Short mmCIF file of C-alpha atoms and ligand atoms in Angstrom, two decimals:
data_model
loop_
_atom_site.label_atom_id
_atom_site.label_comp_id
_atom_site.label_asym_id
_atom_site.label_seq_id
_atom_site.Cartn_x
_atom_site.Cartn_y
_atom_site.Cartn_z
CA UNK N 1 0.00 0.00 0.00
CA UNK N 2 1.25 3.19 -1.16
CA UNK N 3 1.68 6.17 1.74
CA UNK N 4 1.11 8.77 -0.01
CA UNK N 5 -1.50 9.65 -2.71
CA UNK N 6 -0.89 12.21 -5.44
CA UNK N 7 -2.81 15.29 -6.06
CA UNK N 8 -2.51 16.97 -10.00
CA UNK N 9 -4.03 20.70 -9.88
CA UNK N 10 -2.56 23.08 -12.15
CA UNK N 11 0.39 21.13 -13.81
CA UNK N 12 1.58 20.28 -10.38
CA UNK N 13 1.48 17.41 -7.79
CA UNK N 14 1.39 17.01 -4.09
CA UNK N 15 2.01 14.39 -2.54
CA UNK N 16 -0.57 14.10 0.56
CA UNK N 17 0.16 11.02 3.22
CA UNK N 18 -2.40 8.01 3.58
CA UNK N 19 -2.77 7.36 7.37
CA UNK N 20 -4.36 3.88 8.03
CA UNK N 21 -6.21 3.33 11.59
CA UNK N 22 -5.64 0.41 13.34
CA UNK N 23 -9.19 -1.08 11.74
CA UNK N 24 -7.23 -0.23 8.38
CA UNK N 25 -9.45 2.69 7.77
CA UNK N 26 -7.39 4.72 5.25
CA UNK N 27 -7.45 8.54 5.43
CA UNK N 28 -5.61 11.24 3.22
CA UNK N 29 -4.07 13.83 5.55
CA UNK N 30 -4.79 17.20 3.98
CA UNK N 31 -3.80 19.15 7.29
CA UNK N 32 -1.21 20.72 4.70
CA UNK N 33 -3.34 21.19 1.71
CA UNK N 34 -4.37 24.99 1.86
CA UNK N 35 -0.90 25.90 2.98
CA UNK N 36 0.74 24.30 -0.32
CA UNK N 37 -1.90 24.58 -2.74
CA UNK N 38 -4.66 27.41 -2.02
CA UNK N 39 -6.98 24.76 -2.07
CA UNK N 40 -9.75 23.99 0.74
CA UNK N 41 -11.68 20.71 0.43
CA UNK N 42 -15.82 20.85 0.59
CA UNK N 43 -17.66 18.11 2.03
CA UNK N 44 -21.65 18.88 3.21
CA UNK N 45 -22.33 17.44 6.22
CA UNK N 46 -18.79 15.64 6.29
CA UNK N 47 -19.58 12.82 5.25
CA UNK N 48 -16.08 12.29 4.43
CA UNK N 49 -14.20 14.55 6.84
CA UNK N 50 -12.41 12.78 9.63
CA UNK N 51 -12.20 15.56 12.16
CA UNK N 52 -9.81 13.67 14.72
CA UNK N 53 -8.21 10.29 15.06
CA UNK N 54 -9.61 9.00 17.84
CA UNK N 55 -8.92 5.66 20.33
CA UNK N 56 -12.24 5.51 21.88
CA UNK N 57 -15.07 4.00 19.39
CA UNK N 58 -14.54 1.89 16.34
CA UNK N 59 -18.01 1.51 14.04
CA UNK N 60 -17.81 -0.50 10.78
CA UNK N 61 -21.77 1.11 8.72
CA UNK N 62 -21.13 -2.19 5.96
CA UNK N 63 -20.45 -4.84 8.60
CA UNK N 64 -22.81 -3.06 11.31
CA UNK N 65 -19.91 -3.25 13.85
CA UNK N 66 -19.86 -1.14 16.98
CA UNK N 67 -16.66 -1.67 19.83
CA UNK N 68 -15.78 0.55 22.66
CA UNK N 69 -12.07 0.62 23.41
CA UNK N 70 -12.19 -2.40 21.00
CA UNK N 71 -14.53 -4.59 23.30
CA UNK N 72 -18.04 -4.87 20.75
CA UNK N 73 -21.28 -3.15 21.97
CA UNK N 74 -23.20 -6.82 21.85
CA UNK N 75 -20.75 -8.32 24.66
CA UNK N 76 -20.86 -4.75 27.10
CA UNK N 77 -24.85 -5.06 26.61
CA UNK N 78 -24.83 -8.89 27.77
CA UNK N 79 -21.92 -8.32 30.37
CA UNK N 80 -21.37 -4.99 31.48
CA UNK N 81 -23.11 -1.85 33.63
CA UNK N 82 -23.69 1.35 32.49
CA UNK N 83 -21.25 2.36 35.18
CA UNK N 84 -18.49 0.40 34.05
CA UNK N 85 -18.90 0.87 30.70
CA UNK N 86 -18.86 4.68 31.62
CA UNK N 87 -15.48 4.24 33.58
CA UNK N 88 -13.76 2.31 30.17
CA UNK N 89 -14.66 4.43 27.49
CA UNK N 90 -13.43 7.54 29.80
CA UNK N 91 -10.38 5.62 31.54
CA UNK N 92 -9.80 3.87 28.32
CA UNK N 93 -9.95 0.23 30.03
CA UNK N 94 -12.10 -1.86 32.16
CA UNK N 95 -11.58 -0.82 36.15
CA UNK N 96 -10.52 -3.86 38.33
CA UNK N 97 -12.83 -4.75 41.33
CA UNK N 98 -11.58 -2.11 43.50
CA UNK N 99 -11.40 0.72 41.29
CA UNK N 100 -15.11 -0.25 40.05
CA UNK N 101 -16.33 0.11 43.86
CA UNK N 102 -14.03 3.35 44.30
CA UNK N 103 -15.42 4.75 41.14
CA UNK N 104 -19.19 3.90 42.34
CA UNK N 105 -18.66 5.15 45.78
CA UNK N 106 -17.70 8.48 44.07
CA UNK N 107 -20.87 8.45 41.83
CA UNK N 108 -22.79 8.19 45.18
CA UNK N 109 -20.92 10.92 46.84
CA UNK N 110 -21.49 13.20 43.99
CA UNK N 111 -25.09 12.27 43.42
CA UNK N 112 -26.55 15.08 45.50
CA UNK N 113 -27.34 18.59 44.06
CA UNK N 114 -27.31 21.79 45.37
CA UNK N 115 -30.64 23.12 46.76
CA UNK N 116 -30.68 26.41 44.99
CA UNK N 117 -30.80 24.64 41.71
CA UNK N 118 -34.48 23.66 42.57
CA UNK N 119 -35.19 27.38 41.92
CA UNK N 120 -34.29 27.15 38.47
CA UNK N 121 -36.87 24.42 37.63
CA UNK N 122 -39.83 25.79 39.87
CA UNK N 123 -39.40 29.45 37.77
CA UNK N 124 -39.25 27.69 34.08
CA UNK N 125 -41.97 27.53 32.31
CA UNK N 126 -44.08 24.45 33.11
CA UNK N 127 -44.29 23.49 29.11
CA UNK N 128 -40.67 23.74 28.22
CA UNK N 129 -39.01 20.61 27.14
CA UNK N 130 -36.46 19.07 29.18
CA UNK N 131 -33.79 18.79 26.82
CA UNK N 132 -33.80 22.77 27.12
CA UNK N 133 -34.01 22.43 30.49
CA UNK N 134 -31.54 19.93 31.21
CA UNK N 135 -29.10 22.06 28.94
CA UNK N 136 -29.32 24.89 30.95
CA UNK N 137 -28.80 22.78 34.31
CA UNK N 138 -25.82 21.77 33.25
CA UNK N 139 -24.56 25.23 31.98
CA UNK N 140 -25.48 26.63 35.51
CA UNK N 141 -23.40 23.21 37.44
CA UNK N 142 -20.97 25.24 36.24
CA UNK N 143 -21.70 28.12 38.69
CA UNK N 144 -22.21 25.68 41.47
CA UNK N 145 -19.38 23.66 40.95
CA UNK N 146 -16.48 25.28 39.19
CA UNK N 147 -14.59 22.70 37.69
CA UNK N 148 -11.09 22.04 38.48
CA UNK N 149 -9.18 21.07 35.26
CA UNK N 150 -5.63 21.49 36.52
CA UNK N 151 -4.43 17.73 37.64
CA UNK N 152 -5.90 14.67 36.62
CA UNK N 153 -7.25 13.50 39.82
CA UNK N 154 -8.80 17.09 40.09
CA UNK N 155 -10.53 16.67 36.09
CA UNK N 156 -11.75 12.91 37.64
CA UNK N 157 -13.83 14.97 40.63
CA UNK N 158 -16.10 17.12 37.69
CA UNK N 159 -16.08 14.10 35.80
CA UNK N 160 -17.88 11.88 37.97
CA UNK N 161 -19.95 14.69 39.68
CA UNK N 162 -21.85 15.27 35.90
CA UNK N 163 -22.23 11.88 35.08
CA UNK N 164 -23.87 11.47 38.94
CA UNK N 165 -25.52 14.73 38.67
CA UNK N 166 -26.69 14.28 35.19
CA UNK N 167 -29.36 11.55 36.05
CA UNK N 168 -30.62 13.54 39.79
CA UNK N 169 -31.09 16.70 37.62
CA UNK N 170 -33.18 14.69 34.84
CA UNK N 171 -35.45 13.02 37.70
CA UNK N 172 -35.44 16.00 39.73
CA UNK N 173 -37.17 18.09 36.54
CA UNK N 174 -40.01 15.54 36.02
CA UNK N 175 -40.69 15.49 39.75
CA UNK N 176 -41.47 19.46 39.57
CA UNK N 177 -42.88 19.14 36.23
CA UNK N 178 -45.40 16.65 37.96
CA UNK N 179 -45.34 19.48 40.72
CA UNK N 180 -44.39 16.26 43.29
CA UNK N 181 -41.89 16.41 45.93
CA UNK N 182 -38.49 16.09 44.60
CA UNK N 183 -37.30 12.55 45.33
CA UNK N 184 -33.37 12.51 46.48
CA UNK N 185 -30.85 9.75 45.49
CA UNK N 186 -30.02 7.10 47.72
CA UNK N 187 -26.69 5.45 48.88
CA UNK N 188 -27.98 1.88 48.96
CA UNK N 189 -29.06 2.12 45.31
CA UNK N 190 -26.83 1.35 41.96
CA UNK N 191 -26.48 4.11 39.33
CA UNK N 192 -29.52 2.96 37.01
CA UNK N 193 -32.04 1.74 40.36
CA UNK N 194 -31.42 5.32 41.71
CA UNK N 195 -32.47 7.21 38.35
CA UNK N 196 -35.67 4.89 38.56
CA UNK N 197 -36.38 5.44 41.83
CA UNK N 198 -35.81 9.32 41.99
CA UNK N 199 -37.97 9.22 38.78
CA UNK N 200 -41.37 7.31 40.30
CA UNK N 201 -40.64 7.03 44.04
CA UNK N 202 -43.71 8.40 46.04
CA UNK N 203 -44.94 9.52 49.52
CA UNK N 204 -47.84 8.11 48.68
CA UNK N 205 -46.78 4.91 46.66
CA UNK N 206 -43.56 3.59 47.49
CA UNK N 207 -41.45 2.24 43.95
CA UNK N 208 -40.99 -1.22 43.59
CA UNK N 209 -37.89 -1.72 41.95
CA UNK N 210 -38.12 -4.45 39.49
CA UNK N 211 -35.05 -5.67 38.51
CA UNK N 212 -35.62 -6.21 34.92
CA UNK N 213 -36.40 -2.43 34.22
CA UNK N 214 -32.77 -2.20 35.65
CA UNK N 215 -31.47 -4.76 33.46
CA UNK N 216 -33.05 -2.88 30.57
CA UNK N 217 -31.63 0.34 31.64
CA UNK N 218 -28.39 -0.34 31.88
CA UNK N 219 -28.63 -1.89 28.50
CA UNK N 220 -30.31 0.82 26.76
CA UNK N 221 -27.63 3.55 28.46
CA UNK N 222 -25.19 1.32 27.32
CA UNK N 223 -26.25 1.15 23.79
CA UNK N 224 -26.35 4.55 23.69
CA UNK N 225 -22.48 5.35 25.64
CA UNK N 226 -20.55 6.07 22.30
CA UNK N 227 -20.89 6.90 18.92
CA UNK N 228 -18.14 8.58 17.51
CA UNK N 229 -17.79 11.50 15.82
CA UNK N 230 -21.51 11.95 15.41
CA UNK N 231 -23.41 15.42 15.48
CA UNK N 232 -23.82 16.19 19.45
CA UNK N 233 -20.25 14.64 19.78
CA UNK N 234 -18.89 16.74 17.21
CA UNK N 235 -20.50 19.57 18.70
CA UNK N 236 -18.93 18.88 22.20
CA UNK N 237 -15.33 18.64 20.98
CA UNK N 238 -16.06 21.70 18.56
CA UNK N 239 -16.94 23.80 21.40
CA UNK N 240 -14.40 22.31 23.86
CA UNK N 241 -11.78 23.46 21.44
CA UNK N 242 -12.40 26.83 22.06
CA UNK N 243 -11.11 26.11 25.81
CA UNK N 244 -14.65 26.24 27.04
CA UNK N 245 -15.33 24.65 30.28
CA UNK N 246 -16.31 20.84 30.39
CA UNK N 247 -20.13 21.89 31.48
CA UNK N 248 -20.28 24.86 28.79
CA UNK N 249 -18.78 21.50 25.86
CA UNK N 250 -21.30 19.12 27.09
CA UNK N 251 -24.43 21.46 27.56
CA UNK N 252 -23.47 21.94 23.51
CA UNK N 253 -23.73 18.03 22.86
CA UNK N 254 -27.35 17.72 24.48
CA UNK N 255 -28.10 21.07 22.48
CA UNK N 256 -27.36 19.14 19.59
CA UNK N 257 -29.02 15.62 20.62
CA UNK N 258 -32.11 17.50 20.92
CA UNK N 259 -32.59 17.62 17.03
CA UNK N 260 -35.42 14.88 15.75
CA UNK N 261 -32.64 13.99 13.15
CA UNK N 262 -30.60 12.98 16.29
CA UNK N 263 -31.51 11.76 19.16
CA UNK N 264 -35.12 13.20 19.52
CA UNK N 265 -35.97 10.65 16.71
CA UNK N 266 -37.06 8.58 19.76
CA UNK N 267 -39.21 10.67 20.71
CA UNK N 268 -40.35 11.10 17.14
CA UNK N 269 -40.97 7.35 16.53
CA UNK N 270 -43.09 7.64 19.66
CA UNK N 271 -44.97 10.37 18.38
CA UNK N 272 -45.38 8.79 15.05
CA UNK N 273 -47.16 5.60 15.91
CA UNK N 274 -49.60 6.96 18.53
CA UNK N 275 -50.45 9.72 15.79
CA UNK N 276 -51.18 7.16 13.38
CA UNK N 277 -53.08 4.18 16.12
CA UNK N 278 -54.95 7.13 16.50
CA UNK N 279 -55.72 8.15 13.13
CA UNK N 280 -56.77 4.52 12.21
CA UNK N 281 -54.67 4.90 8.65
CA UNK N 282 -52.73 1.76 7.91
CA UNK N 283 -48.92 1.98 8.77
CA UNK N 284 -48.54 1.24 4.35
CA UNK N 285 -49.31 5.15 4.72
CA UNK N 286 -45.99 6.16 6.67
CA UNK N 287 -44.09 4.16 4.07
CA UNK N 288 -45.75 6.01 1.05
CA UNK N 289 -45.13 9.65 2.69
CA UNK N 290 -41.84 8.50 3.48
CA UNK N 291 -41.46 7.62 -0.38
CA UNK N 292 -42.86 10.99 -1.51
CA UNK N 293 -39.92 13.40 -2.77
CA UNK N 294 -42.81 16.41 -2.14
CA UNK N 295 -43.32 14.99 1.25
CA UNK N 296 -40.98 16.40 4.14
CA UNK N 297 -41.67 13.24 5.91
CA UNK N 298 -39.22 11.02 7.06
CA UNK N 299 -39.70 7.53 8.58
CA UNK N 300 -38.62 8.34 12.01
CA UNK N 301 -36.31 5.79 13.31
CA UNK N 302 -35.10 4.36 9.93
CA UNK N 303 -31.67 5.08 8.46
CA UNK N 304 -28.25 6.12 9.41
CA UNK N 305 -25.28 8.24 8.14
CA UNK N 306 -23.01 5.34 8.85
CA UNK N 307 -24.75 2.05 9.10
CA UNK N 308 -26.05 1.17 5.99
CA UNK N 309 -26.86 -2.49 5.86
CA UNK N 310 -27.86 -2.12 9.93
CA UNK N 311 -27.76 -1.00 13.15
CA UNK N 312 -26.29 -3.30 16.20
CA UNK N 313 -27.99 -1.50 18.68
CA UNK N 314 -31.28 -1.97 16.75
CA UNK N 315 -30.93 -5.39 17.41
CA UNK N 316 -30.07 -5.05 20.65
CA UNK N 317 -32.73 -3.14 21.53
CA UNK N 318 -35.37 -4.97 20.02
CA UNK N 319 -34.45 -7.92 21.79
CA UNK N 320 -34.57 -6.19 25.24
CA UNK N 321 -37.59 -4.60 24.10
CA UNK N 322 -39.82 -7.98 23.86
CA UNK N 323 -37.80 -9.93 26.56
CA UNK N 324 -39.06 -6.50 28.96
CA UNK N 325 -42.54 -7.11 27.71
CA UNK N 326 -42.56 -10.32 28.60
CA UNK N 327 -41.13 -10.52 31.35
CA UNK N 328 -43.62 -7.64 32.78
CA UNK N 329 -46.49 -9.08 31.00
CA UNK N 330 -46.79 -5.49 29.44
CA UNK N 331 -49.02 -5.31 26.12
CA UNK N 332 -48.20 -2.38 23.82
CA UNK N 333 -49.74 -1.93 20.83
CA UNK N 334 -47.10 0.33 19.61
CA UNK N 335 -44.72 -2.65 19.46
CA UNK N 336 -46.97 -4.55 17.14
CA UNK N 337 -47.36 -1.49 15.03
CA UNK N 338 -43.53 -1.11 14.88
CA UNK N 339 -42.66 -4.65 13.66
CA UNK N 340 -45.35 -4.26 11.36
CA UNK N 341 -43.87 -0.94 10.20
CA UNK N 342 -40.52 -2.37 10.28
CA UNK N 343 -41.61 -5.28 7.79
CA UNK N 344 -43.20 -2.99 5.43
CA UNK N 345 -40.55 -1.09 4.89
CA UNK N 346 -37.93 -3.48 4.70
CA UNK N 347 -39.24 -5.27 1.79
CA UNK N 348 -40.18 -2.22 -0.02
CA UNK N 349 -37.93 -1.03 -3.06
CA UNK N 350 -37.31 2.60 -2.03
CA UNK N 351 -35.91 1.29 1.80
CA UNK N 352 -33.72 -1.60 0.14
CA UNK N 353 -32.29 0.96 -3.02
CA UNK N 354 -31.42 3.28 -0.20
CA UNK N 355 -29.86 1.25 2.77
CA UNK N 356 -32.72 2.50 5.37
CA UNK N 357 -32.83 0.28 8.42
CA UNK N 358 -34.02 0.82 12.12
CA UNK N 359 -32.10 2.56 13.94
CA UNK N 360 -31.14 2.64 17.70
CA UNK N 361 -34.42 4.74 18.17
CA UNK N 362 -37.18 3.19 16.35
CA UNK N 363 -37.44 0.27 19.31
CA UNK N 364 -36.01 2.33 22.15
CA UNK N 365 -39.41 4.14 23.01
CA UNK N 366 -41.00 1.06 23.72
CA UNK N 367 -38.50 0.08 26.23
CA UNK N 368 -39.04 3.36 27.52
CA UNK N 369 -43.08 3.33 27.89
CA UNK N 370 -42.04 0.03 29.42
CA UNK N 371 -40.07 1.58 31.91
CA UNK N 372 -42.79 4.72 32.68
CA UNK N 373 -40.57 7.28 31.25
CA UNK N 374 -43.03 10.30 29.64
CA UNK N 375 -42.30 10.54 25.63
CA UNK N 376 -40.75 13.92 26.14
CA UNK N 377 -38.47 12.77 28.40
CA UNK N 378 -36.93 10.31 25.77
CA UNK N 379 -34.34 12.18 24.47
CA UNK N 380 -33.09 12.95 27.79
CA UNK N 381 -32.61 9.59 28.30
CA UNK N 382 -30.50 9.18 25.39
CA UNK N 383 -28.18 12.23 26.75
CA UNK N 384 -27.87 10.84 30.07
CA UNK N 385 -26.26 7.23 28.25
CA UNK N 386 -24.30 9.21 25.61
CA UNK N 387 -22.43 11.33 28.48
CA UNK N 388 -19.86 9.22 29.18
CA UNK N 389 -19.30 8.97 25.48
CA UNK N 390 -18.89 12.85 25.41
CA UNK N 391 -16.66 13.02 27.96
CA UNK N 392 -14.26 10.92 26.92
CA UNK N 393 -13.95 12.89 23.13
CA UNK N 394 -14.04 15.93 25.07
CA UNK N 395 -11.05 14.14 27.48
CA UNK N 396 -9.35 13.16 24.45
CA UNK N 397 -8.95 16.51 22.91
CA UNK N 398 -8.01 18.21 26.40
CA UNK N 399 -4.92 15.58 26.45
CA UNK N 400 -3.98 15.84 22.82
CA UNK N 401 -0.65 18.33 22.83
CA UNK N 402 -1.48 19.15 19.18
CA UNK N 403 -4.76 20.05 20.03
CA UNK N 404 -6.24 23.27 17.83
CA UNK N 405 -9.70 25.10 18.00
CA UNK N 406 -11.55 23.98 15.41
CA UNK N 407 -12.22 26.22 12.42
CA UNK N 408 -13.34 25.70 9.53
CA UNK N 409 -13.81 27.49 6.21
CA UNK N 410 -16.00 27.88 3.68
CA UNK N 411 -16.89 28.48 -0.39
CA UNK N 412 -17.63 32.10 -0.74
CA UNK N 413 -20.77 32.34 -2.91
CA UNK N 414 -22.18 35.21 -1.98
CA UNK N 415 -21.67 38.94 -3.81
CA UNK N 416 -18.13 40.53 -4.62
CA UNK N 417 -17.13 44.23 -3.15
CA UNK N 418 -19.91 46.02 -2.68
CA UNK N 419 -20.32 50.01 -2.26
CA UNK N 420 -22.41 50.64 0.84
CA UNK N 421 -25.62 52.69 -0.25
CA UNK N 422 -26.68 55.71 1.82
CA UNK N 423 -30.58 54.91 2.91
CA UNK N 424 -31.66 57.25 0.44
CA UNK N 425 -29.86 55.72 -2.33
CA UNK N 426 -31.48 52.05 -1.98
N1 ACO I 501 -37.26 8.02 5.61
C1 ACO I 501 -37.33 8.22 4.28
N2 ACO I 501 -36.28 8.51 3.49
C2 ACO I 501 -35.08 8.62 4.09
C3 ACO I 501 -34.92 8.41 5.47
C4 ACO I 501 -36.07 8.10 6.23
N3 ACO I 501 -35.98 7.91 7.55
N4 ACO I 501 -33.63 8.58 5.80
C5 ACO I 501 -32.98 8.86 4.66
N5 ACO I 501 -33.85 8.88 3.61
C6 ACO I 501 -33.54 9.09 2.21
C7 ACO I 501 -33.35 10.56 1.92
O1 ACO I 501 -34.56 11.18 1.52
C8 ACO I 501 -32.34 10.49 0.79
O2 ACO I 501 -33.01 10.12 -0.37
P1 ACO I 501 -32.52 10.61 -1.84
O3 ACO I 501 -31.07 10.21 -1.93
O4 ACO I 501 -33.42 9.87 -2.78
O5 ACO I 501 -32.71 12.09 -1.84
C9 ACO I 501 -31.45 9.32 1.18
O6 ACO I 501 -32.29 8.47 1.97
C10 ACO I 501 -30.22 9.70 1.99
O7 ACO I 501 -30.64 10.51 3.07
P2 ACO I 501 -29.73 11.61 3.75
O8 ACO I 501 -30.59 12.55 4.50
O9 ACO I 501 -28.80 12.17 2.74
O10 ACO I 501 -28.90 10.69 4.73
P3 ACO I 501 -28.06 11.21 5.94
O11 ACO I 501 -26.97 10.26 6.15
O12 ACO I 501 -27.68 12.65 5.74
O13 ACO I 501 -29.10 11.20 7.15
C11 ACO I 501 -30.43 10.44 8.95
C12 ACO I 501 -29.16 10.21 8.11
C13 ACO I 501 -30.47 11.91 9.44
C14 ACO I 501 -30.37 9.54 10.17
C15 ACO I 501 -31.68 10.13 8.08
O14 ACO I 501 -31.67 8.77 7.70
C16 ACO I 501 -32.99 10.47 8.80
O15 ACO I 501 -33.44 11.61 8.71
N6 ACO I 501 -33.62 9.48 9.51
C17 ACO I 501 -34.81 9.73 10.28
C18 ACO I 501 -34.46 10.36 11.63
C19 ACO I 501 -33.79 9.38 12.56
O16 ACO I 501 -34.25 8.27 12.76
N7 ACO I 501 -32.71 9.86 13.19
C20 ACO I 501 -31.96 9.05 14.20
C21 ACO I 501 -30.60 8.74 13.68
S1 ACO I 501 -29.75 7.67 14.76
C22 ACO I 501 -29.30 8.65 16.02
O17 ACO I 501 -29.04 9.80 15.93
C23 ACO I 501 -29.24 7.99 17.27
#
C-alpha cells in the first residue's frame, strides 16, 4: 500500500500522506493542503471529513460493527453496567474490582445537588421541554461547581460529579414538572435503580424496583455510551476546542441531541405511531409519505449516516424490548405497530435501493413506555447514556498536545465588493 497519494491541480502534484487506523481505515491527511496549494476541500455534512483520530469507538456502517475501546457493543450489553462501561470508554480500560467500587462510591458521593438549583426548575416555564431544560442545568453546574481542570485527579472529581448529577437533575425536573416532591438519590441504590427510583418514588406509593427495568436500563444507556464522531459529539469537541469549560462543551452536545434527526428521533418514533393508532390509517401510509420526494416526511427511526446495511444496537434493543414485555407481562400496541412498520418497509424497493434500516431509536421508546418514562423525556434519556461517550472525546482533545480550536472554512458564494448605499440611495 502506497503512503502517499498524489494530487494533480494546475500542472503540479502534491504528494498528501495516507494514514491507516488500526481497523485499516485509510485517510488522506490534507492538514497541509491549503498551505501548499490554495486549495480547501468541501464536504456537506462531512460525510467524508475525519475531524480527529480518535482511540475511543470503532463503528464499521457495511459490517454493522460497533466496539468501545475495542470490546463490541453486543458483549458490554450482555456483560457490562452502564457504570463500568462509563469508567472504560473515559479511563480507556475496564476498572478492576476495587477501582469499580471506588469509582461507584464516588458516583454516590457526587449524586446530590445543590438546593438552589431547585429554583431554576420551579421558575421555568411548566411546558418547556427538558432537553432545554436539562441544557441549561448543566450550563449553571458550572456556577455551582467550578470545575477544576488542573491535575488529573482534580478533572476525575467534575467528571464523575456530571455523570452522577446528570441523572438527579433529569429526575429532579419531572418530579417538579409533575409538581411532586423532589425525590433525592439514595446510597444503597446502583447508578440505574437510583435514576428509577428518583424518577417514580412516592410519599404516597412507594417504587418497587423491578429488577428487569434495571437490566433494561443499563442496556439501553449502554447502547447509547458512544458513537463517535456523530453530530452532538462533534458539537462537544467543537466547542471544547475553544477552551470552554467541560459543562459549557457538554451542555453543547445535548443542544445538539435534541434535534429529531438525532436523538429526539425517539421521541419522534413515539410520536409517530400513537399519531397514526390514533388516526386509524394503515402503517402502508408512513411508508408512502416517506417515499414521496414532495413529502418532508421522514420515517422516524429508519436510516443512518453510517450504518447502511444495519444498526447493532437496533438489534439489541429490540431484543430487550420484547424480553421486557414479557417478562412484565406489558401489552403495547405500539410494538406490534412497529414490527409491522418495520416489515413494510424493509421489503419495499425505495428502503432496500437506499440502505434505510431501524435505527437505535425506532425500538427504544418502547423500552421506555415500558419503563414509565413520559415521551418527552426520551431524548433525555438518550443524553444521560451518551455522556460518558462525550466526555471521553471531550477528554481526548483536552490531552492531545497538538490540540487546535476547530475552524473551519467555507466556499464564498455570496456577492463581490460592494459600495455601501446611503438609505436614500437604496
Ligand atoms: N425516511 C425516508 N427517506 C429517508 C430516510 C427516512 N428515515 N432517511 C434517509 N432517507 C432518504 C433521503 O430522503 C435520501 O433520499 P434521496 O437520496 O433519494 O434524496 C437518502 O435516503 C439519503 O438521506 P440523507 O438525508 O442524505 O442521509 P443522511 O446520512 O444525511 O441522514 C439520517 C441520516 C439523518 C439519520 C436520516 O436517515 C434520517 O433523517 N432518519 C430519520 C431520523 C432518525 O431516525 N434519526 C436518528 C438517527 S440515529 C441517532 O441519531 C441515534
Amino acid at each position: 500500500m502506497s503512503e502517499f497519494v498524489t494530487l494533480h491541480y494546475e500542472g503540479k502534484e502534491l504528494k498528501l500522506p495516507v494514514l491507516i487506523g488500526s481497523e485499516g481505515e485509510r485517510a488522506i491527511d490534507i492538514s497541509h493542503l491549503r498551505q501548499e496549494t490554495g486549495f480547501i476541500t468541501l464536504d456537506p455534512g462531512f460525510a467524508n471529513t475525519g475531524s480527529c483520530t480518535s482511540s475511543i469507538t470503532f463503528m464499521n456502517g457495511e459490517k454493522g460493527i460497533l466496539r468501545y475501546r475495542g470490546i463490541p457493543v453486543e458483549e458490554l450489553a450482555e456483560h457490562s453496567s452502564f457504570t463500568e462501561t462509563a469508567y472504560l470508554l473515559i479511563n480507556g480500560r475496564l476498572p478492576l474490582q476495587k477501582e469499580l467500587n471506588r469509582f461507584s462510591v464516588l458516583l454516590n458521593d457526587a449524586s446530590l445537588v445543590h438546593e438552589d438549583m431547585q429554583l431554576f426548575y420551579q421558575n421555568y416555564p411548566r411546558g418547556a421541554h427538558p432537553m432545554g431544560l436539562l441544557s441549561s442545568m448543566v450550563t449553571a453546574l458550572r456556577s455551582f461547581y467550578p470545575e477544576l481542570q488542573t491535575i488529573e485527579e482534580e478533572i476525575n472529581v467534575t467528571v464523575t460529579r456530571l455523570l452522577s448529577k446528570i441523572r438527579t437533575l433529569a429526575a429532579m425536573s419531572y418530579k417538579i414538572s409533575r409538581g411532586h416532591k423532589v425525590v433525592y438519590p439514595r446510597a444503597d441504590l446502583s447508578y440505574c435503580a437510583n435514576f428509577l427510583n428518583m424518577m417514580f418514588d412516592s410519599p404516597v406509593k412507594p417504587y418497587q424496583i423491578e429488577e428487569n427495568l434495571v437490566d433494561a436500563l443499563n442496556v439501553f444507556w449502554i447502547l447509547h455510551a458512544d458513537h463517535e464522531q456523530n453530530c452532538s459529539t462533534s458539537a462537544v469537541r467543537i466547542v471544547g476546542s475553544a477552551r470552554v469549560n467541560l459543562y459549557a462543551a457538554i451542555a453543547a452536545g445535548i443542544a445538539a441531541l435534541w434535534g429529531p434527526l438525532h436523538g429526539g428521533a425517539n421521541q419522534a418514533v413515539i410520536e409517530m405511531l400513537s399519531q397514526i393508532q390514533q388516526s386509524g390509517e394503515p402503517l402502508s401510509k408512513l411508508v408512502e409519505r416517506a417515499k414521496d420526494k414532495s413529502d418532508p416526511f421522514r420515517l422516524m427511526g429508519f436510516g443512518h449516516r453510517v450504518y447502511k446495511t444495519f444498526d447493532p444496537r437496533a438489534l439489541i434493543m429490540k431484543k430487550t424490548c420484547y424480553d421486557v414485555l414479557e417478562k412484565l407481562k406489558i401489552v403495547d400496541p405500539l410494538l406490534d405497530m412497529a414490527i409491522e412498520l418495520e416489515e413494510l418497509a424493509l421489503k419495499d424497493d425505495y428502503f432496500i435501493e437506499h440502505n434505510l434500516y431501524p435505527n437505535v431509536d425506532f425500538y427504544s421508546g418502547i423500552v421506555l413506555r415500558a419503563m414509565g418514562i413520559p415521551t418527552n423525556m426520551f431524548t433525555v434519556m438518550f443524553a444521560i447514556g451518551r455522556l460518558p461517550g462525550w466526555i471521553a472525546q471531550w477528554k481526548e482533545d483536552a490531552d492531545n498536545p497538538n490540540w487546535r480550536i476547530a475552524r473551519p472554512r467555507q466556499v464564498y458564494t455570496g456577492p463581490v465588493r460592494t459600495a455601501y448605499a446611503p438609505i436614500r440611495e437604496r
